[in-house]
Amino acid sequence: MKSNAPGQLLGFSMQYPRALYHLLRSAPKDVVCVEVLGDVATLKSDGELLAEEDKSSIVGNPLTDKSTDLWKTFSNWIEAIKDGFIDVEKTKFLLYTNRSGREGIVNKFSSAEYRSDIQSALEYTKKKLGDIKSDHDIWTYYDFVVNRNEALLFKIIQRFELQIGNGAGYEEVRIEIQRKHVPEGQIEFLMENLSGWVQKVITEKIVAHKCATISWEEFDRQFKVIFDRSRCRELIDFTMHYSKEHDNVQKHVKNRPIYLRQLESIELDENEILDAISDYLRADINFEKWIANEIIDDEIALDFEDRLTKFWGNQRKRIEITEKKLGDFERGQLLLVDWVCQ
């Protein structure tokens, strides 16, 4: 059974990553909305508006010269201007599509930079579509836009941009997250969680009969929460507990580095010694992986090591002052107990 449902579903669902894309590019006091002033729009704090329409296709270019979607988009913008919903002088018009095709009228509109370019693009359009009949699917929109409102169309083209994406719209989201200097290993986690949050907020507002809007402040709070969660998620133990038969453990047992000699001096048993070696190896490997995955850098690692050394130096001094009656053996074991409890 044939169905248009997959294409229609893609068209609607693509608004979520596009909303997220604009939220990532927004600034304080901006508001991003869905299905309020077009498919997706950004109300800037200075009164400017970015109005976006999204056109998607599963199999081909949705913005051909004779595409109903193309001319209906410009028709809707002109109607919104005439009805007072959009101030053409304060609006940037963005048309996003997930598939490219042979360059045509929409590309000429987008690349027109000067008045002469716009005039040339309009003349090209009239020549290319001059033989369109009144029974053609696009005639109503084309006639309204080009023949009856050319002056407004001219102003729209001055502020018009075509953006060609890929797939479902998430690649642009990935790039925007990357631009925020987020480590590669955290991008996917952030993208998935932010996407789910945006969809949840928009859906809940629609169900509650509220405008589907998300302010920069709302998004900023959530971004920080998810970003912190992504860092905590990666600050994990990359290693397993080392058994006493492991080659690296046996190497430490054989070479007896200074930390092992210190533990032997307070008479730890064999199992405690092996646990300490395992902890040492895990810490060493985790530090390397955290740096390699850009979770921390060398400067942070060195600073942490320095503060850790000072902390345990202070702990040793505290025990020496407060536990003067104990011998070196007991004070050493007390310091070890403090470390295990941390």
Coordinates of C-alpha atoms in Angstrom, one line a residue:
M1 CA 0.0 0.0 0.0
K2 CA 1.5 3.4 -1.1
S3 CA 1.5 6.2 1.4
N4 CA 2.7 9.8 1.7
A5 CA 3.0 9.5 5.4
P6 CA 6.8 9.0 5.6
G7 CA 7.4 12.2 3.7
Q8 CA 4.8 14.1 5.7
L9 CA 6.2 12.8 9.0
L10 CA 9.8 13.9 7.9
G11 CA 8.5 17.3 7.1
F12 CA 6.9 17.8 10.5
S13 CA 9.7 16.1 12.6
M14 CA 12.4 18.2 10.9
Q15 CA 11.1 21.2 12.7
Y16 CA 12.6 19.9 15.9
P17 CA 16.2 19.8 14.8
R18 CA 15.7 23.1 13.1
A19 CA 14.4 24.7 16.3
L20 CA 17.4 23.3 18.1
Y21 CA 19.7 24.7 15.5
H22 CA 18.3 28.1 16.0
L23 CA 18.4 27.9 19.8
L24 CA 22.1 27.0 19.5
R25 CA 22.6 30.2 17.5
S26 CA 20.4 32.4 19.6
A27 CA 21.4 35.1 22.0
P28 CA 20.1 36.3 25.4
K29 CA 16.5 37.4 25.3
D30 CA 15.9 35.7 21.9
V31 CA 12.9 33.4 21.6
V32 CA 12.6 30.5 19.1
C33 CA 9.1 29.4 18.1
V34 CA 7.6 26.5 16.1
E35 CA 4.4 26.9 14.0
V36 CA 3.9 30.5 15.3
L37 CA 5.4 32.7 12.6
G38 CA 6.0 29.9 10.0
D39 CA 7.6 26.6 10.5
V40 CA 10.4 27.9 12.8
A41 CA 11.2 31.5 13.7
T42 CA 13.5 33.4 16.0
L43 CA 12.3 36.6 17.6
K44 CA 15.5 38.6 18.3
S45 CA 15.8 40.8 21.4
D46 CA 16.3 43.9 19.1
G47 CA 12.9 43.3 17.4
E48 CA 14.4 41.6 14.3
L49 CA 12.7 38.4 13.1
L50 CA 14.2 35.3 11.4
A51 CA 11.3 33.5 9.6
E52 CA 12.1 30.0 8.3
E53 CA 10.1 27.6 6.2
D54 CA 11.3 24.0 6.0
K55 CA 10.8 21.9 2.9
S56 CA 11.9 18.3 2.8
S57 CA 11.8 15.3 0.5
I58 CA 12.7 11.7 0.7
V59 CA 13.6 11.2 -3.0
G60 CA 14.2 14.5 -4.8
N61 CA 14.5 18.3 -4.8
P62 CA 11.4 19.8 -3.2
L63 CA 12.2 23.3 -4.6
T64 CA 12.1 23.0 -8.4
D65 CA 11.1 26.0 -10.4
K66 CA 7.5 24.7 -10.7
S67 CA 7.3 23.5 -7.1
T68 CA 4.1 24.3 -5.3
D69 CA 6.1 24.3 -2.0
L70 CA 8.3 27.0 -3.4
W71 CA 5.7 29.4 -4.6
K72 CA 3.3 28.8 -1.6
T73 CA 6.2 29.7 0.7
F74 CA 6.6 33.1 -0.9
S75 CA 2.9 33.6 -1.1
N76 CA 2.5 32.9 2.7
W77 CA 5.3 35.4 3.5
I78 CA 3.6 38.1 1.4
E79 CA 0.2 37.4 3.0
A80 CA 1.8 37.6 6.5
I81 CA 3.4 41.0 5.6
K82 CA 0.1 42.3 4.2
D83 CA -1.8 41.1 7.3
G84 CA 0.7 42.9 9.6
F85 CA 2.2 39.7 11.2
I86 CA 5.6 40.3 9.7
D87 CA 7.5 43.6 9.2
V88 CA 9.4 43.1 6.0
E89 CA 12.0 45.7 6.9
K90 CA 12.9 43.8 10.1
T91 CA 12.7 40.2 8.8
K92 CA 15.2 37.8 7.4
F93 CA 13.5 35.1 5.3
L94 CA 15.1 31.6 5.4
L95 CA 14.1 28.7 3.3
Y96 CA 15.6 25.4 4.5
T97 CA 15.6 22.2 2.4
N98 CA 17.1 18.8 3.2
R99 CA 17.9 18.0 -0.5
S100 CA 19.7 19.9 -3.2
G101 CA 18.9 19.7 -6.9
R102 CA 19.7 21.4 -10.1
E103 CA 20.0 25.2 -9.5
G104 CA 17.0 27.2 -10.5
I105 CA 14.9 30.2 -9.5
V106 CA 15.3 29.8 -5.8
N107 CA 19.0 29.7 -6.0
K108 CA 19.0 32.9 -8.1
F109 CA 16.8 34.6 -5.4
S110 CA 19.2 33.5 -2.7
S111 CA 22.4 34.6 -4.4
A112 CA 21.0 38.0 -5.5
E113 CA 23.1 40.5 -3.6
Y114 CA 22.5 43.9 -5.3
R115 CA 19.3 45.5 -6.7
S116 CA 20.5 44.7 -10.2
D117 CA 20.9 41.0 -9.3
I118 CA 17.4 40.9 -7.9
Q119 CA 16.0 42.5 -11.0
S120 CA 17.8 40.0 -13.2
A121 CA 16.5 37.2 -11.1
L122 CA 12.9 38.4 -11.5
E123 CA 13.3 38.8 -15.2
Y124 CA 14.7 35.3 -15.4
T125 CA 11.7 34.0 -13.4
K126 CA 9.1 35.7 -15.7
K127 CA 10.9 34.4 -18.8
K128 CA 11.2 30.9 -17.4
L129 CA 7.6 30.7 -16.2
G130 CA 5.9 33.1 -18.5
D131 CA 3.9 30.3 -20.2
I132 CA 2.4 29.0 -17.0
K133 CA -1.4 28.5 -17.5
S134 CA -4.1 29.3 -15.0
D135 CA -4.9 25.7 -14.5
H136 CA -1.4 24.8 -13.3
D137 CA -0.9 23.9 -9.7
I138 CA 1.4 26.8 -8.9
W139 CA -0.6 29.5 -10.9
T140 CA -2.5 30.9 -7.9
Y141 CA 0.6 31.3 -5.8
Y142 CA 2.8 32.4 -8.7
D143 CA 0.3 35.0 -9.9
F144 CA -0.1 36.4 -6.4
V145 CA 3.6 36.6 -5.8
V146 CA 5.1 37.7 -9.1
N147 CA 2.3 39.4 -11.0
R148 CA 0.4 41.1 -8.2
N149 CA 3.0 41.7 -5.5
E150 CA 6.4 42.1 -7.3
A151 CA 7.4 45.1 -5.1
L152 CA 7.0 43.0 -1.9
L153 CA 8.7 40.0 -3.5
F154 CA 11.6 42.3 -4.4
K155 CA 12.0 43.3 -0.7
I156 CA 11.8 39.6 0.4
I157 CA 14.5 38.6 -2.0
Q158 CA 16.7 41.4 -0.5
R159 CA 16.5 39.5 2.8
F160 CA 16.2 36.0 1.5
E161 CA 18.5 33.0 2.0
L162 CA 18.3 29.4 0.9
Q163 CA 20.0 26.9 3.2
I164 CA 20.5 23.4 1.8
G165 CA 21.0 20.7 4.5
N166 CA 21.3 17.0 4.5
G167 CA 19.1 14.2 5.8
A168 CA 16.9 15.0 8.8
G169 CA 18.6 18.3 9.8
Y170 CA 20.9 17.0 12.5
E171 CA 24.2 17.6 10.8
E172 CA 23.8 21.4 11.1
V173 CA 23.0 20.8 14.8
R174 CA 26.2 18.8 15.2
I175 CA 28.2 21.6 13.7
E176 CA 26.7 24.3 16.0
I177 CA 27.5 22.2 19.1
Q178 CA 31.0 21.6 17.8
R179 CA 31.4 25.4 17.4
K180 CA 30.9 25.7 21.1
H181 CA 34.1 23.9 21.7
V182 CA 32.4 20.7 22.9
P183 CA 34.7 17.7 22.9
E184 CA 33.9 15.2 20.1
G185 CA 33.0 12.5 22.6
Q186 CA 30.2 14.5 24.1
I187 CA 28.6 15.9 21.0
E188 CA 26.3 12.9 20.3
F189 CA 25.1 12.7 24.0
L190 CA 24.4 16.5 24.0
M191 CA 22.6 16.3 20.6
E192 CA 20.3 13.4 21.6
N193 CA 19.4 14.9 25.0
L194 CA 18.8 18.4 23.7
S195 CA 16.7 17.1 20.8
G196 CA 14.6 15.1 23.2
W197 CA 14.2 18.1 25.5
V198 CA 13.2 20.5 22.7
Q199 CA 10.6 18.0 21.4
K200 CA 9.2 17.5 24.8
V201 CA 8.9 21.2 25.6
I202 CA 7.3 22.1 22.3
T203 CA 4.8 19.1 22.4
E204 CA 3.8 19.9 26.0
K205 CA 3.1 23.6 25.1
I206 CA 1.0 22.6 22.1
V207 CA -1.0 20.2 24.2
A208 CA -1.5 23.0 26.8
H209 CA -2.8 25.3 24.1
K210 CA 0.3 27.6 24.6
C211 CA 2.5 29.1 21.9
A212 CA 5.3 26.6 21.1
T213 CA 8.2 28.9 22.1
I214 CA 11.5 28.4 23.9
S215 CA 13.4 31.4 25.2
W216 CA 17.2 31.6 25.2
E217 CA 17.1 31.6 29.0
E218 CA 15.1 28.3 29.1
F219 CA 17.5 26.7 26.7
D220 CA 20.6 28.0 28.4
R221 CA 19.6 26.5 31.7
Q222 CA 18.9 23.1 30.1
F223 CA 22.1 23.2 28.0
K224 CA 24.2 23.7 31.1
V225 CA 22.4 20.8 32.9
I226 CA 22.9 18.4 30.0
F227 CA 26.5 19.6 29.4
D228 CA 27.4 19.0 33.0
R229 CA 25.8 15.6 32.8
S230 CA 27.8 14.8 29.7
R231 CA 31.1 15.6 31.5
C232 CA 30.1 13.6 34.6
R233 CA 29.1 10.8 32.3
E234 CA 32.6 10.7 30.8
L235 CA 34.5 11.2 34.0
I236 CA 34.1 7.5 34.7
D237 CA 36.4 4.5 35.3
F238 CA 37.6 3.3 31.9
T239 CA 39.2 0.3 33.5
M240 CA 38.3 -2.8 35.4
H241 CA 39.8 -4.1 38.6
Y242 CA 43.2 -5.6 38.0
S243 CA 43.7 -9.2 39.3
K244 CA 46.9 -10.1 41.1
E245 CA 47.9 -12.2 38.1
H246 CA 47.8 -9.2 35.7
D247 CA 51.2 -8.4 34.1
N248 CA 51.1 -4.8 35.2
V249 CA 50.3 -5.7 38.8
Q250 CA 53.1 -8.2 38.9
K251 CA 55.5 -5.6 37.4
H252 CA 54.7 -3.3 40.3
V253 CA 55.1 -6.1 42.8
K254 CA 58.5 -6.8 41.4
N255 CA 59.8 -3.2 41.1
R256 CA 58.3 -2.1 44.4
P257 CA 57.8 1.7 43.6
I258 CA 57.9 4.1 46.5
Y259 CA 54.1 4.0 47.2
L260 CA 54.3 0.2 47.7
R261 CA 57.3 0.5 50.0
Q262 CA 55.3 3.0 52.0
L263 CA 52.3 0.7 52.3
E264 CA 54.6 -2.2 53.2
S265 CA 56.1 -0.1 56.0
I266 CA 52.6 0.1 57.7
E267 CA 52.2 -3.7 57.3
L268 CA 49.4 -3.9 54.8
D269 CA 48.5 -7.5 53.9
E270 CA 48.8 -8.9 50.4
N271 CA 45.2 -8.3 49.3
E272 CA 45.4 -4.6 50.4
I273 CA 48.7 -4.2 48.5
L274 CA 47.1 -5.7 45.4
D275 CA 44.0 -3.4 45.7
A276 CA 46.4 -0.4 46.0
I277 CA 48.2 -1.4 42.9
S278 CA 45.0 -1.8 41.0
D279 CA 43.8 1.6 42.1
Y280 CA 47.1 3.2 41.0
L281 CA 46.9 1.6 37.6
R282 CA 43.3 2.6 37.1
A283 CA 44.0 6.2 38.1
D284 CA 46.9 6.3 35.7
I285 CA 44.9 5.0 32.7
N286 CA 41.9 7.1 33.5
F287 CA 44.0 10.3 33.5
E288 CA 45.4 9.4 30.1
K289 CA 42.0 8.7 28.6
W290 CA 40.4 11.8 30.1
I291 CA 43.1 13.9 28.5
A292 CA 43.0 11.9 25.2
N293 CA 39.2 12.4 25.0
E294 CA 39.6 16.1 25.8
I295 CA 37.6 15.8 29.0
I296 CA 40.4 17.5 30.8
D297 CA 43.7 19.0 29.5
D298 CA 47.3 18.7 30.7
E299 CA 47.0 22.0 32.6
I300 CA 44.0 20.8 34.6
A301 CA 45.6 17.4 35.2
L302 CA 48.8 19.0 36.5
D303 CA 46.8 21.4 38.7
F304 CA 44.7 18.5 40.1
E305 CA 47.9 16.5 40.9
D306 CA 49.4 19.5 42.6
R307 CA 46.3 20.2 44.7
L308 CA 46.0 16.5 45.5
T309 CA 49.6 16.4 46.7
K310 CA 49.1 19.5 48.9
F311 CA 45.8 18.0 50.3
W312 CA 47.5 14.8 51.5
G313 CA 50.5 16.7 52.8
N314 CA 48.1 18.7 54.9
Q315 CA 46.3 15.6 56.0
R316 CA 49.6 14.1 57.2
K317 CA 50.5 17.3 59.1
R318 CA 47.0 17.3 60.7
I319 CA 47.5 13.7 62.0
E320 CA 51.0 14.5 63.2
I321 CA 49.7 17.4 65.3
T322 CA 46.5 15.8 66.6
E323 CA 47.8 12.2 67.1
K324 CA 51.1 12.8 68.7
K325 CA 50.7 9.8 71.0
L326 CA 50.6 7.4 68.1
G327 CA 53.7 6.0 66.5
D328 CA 54.7 6.4 62.9
F329 CA 53.1 3.0 62.1
E330 CA 49.7 3.9 63.5
R331 CA 49.8 7.4 62.0
G332 CA 50.5 5.9 58.6
Q333 CA 47.6 3.5 58.9
L334 CA 45.3 6.4 60.0
L335 CA 46.3 8.4 57.0
L336 CA 45.5 5.3 54.8
V337 CA 42.1 5.0 56.4
D338 CA 41.4 8.6 55.5
W339 CA 42.4 8.0 51.9
V340 CA 40.1 4.9 51.6
C341 CA 37.2 6.8 53.0
Q342 CA 37.5 9.7 50.5

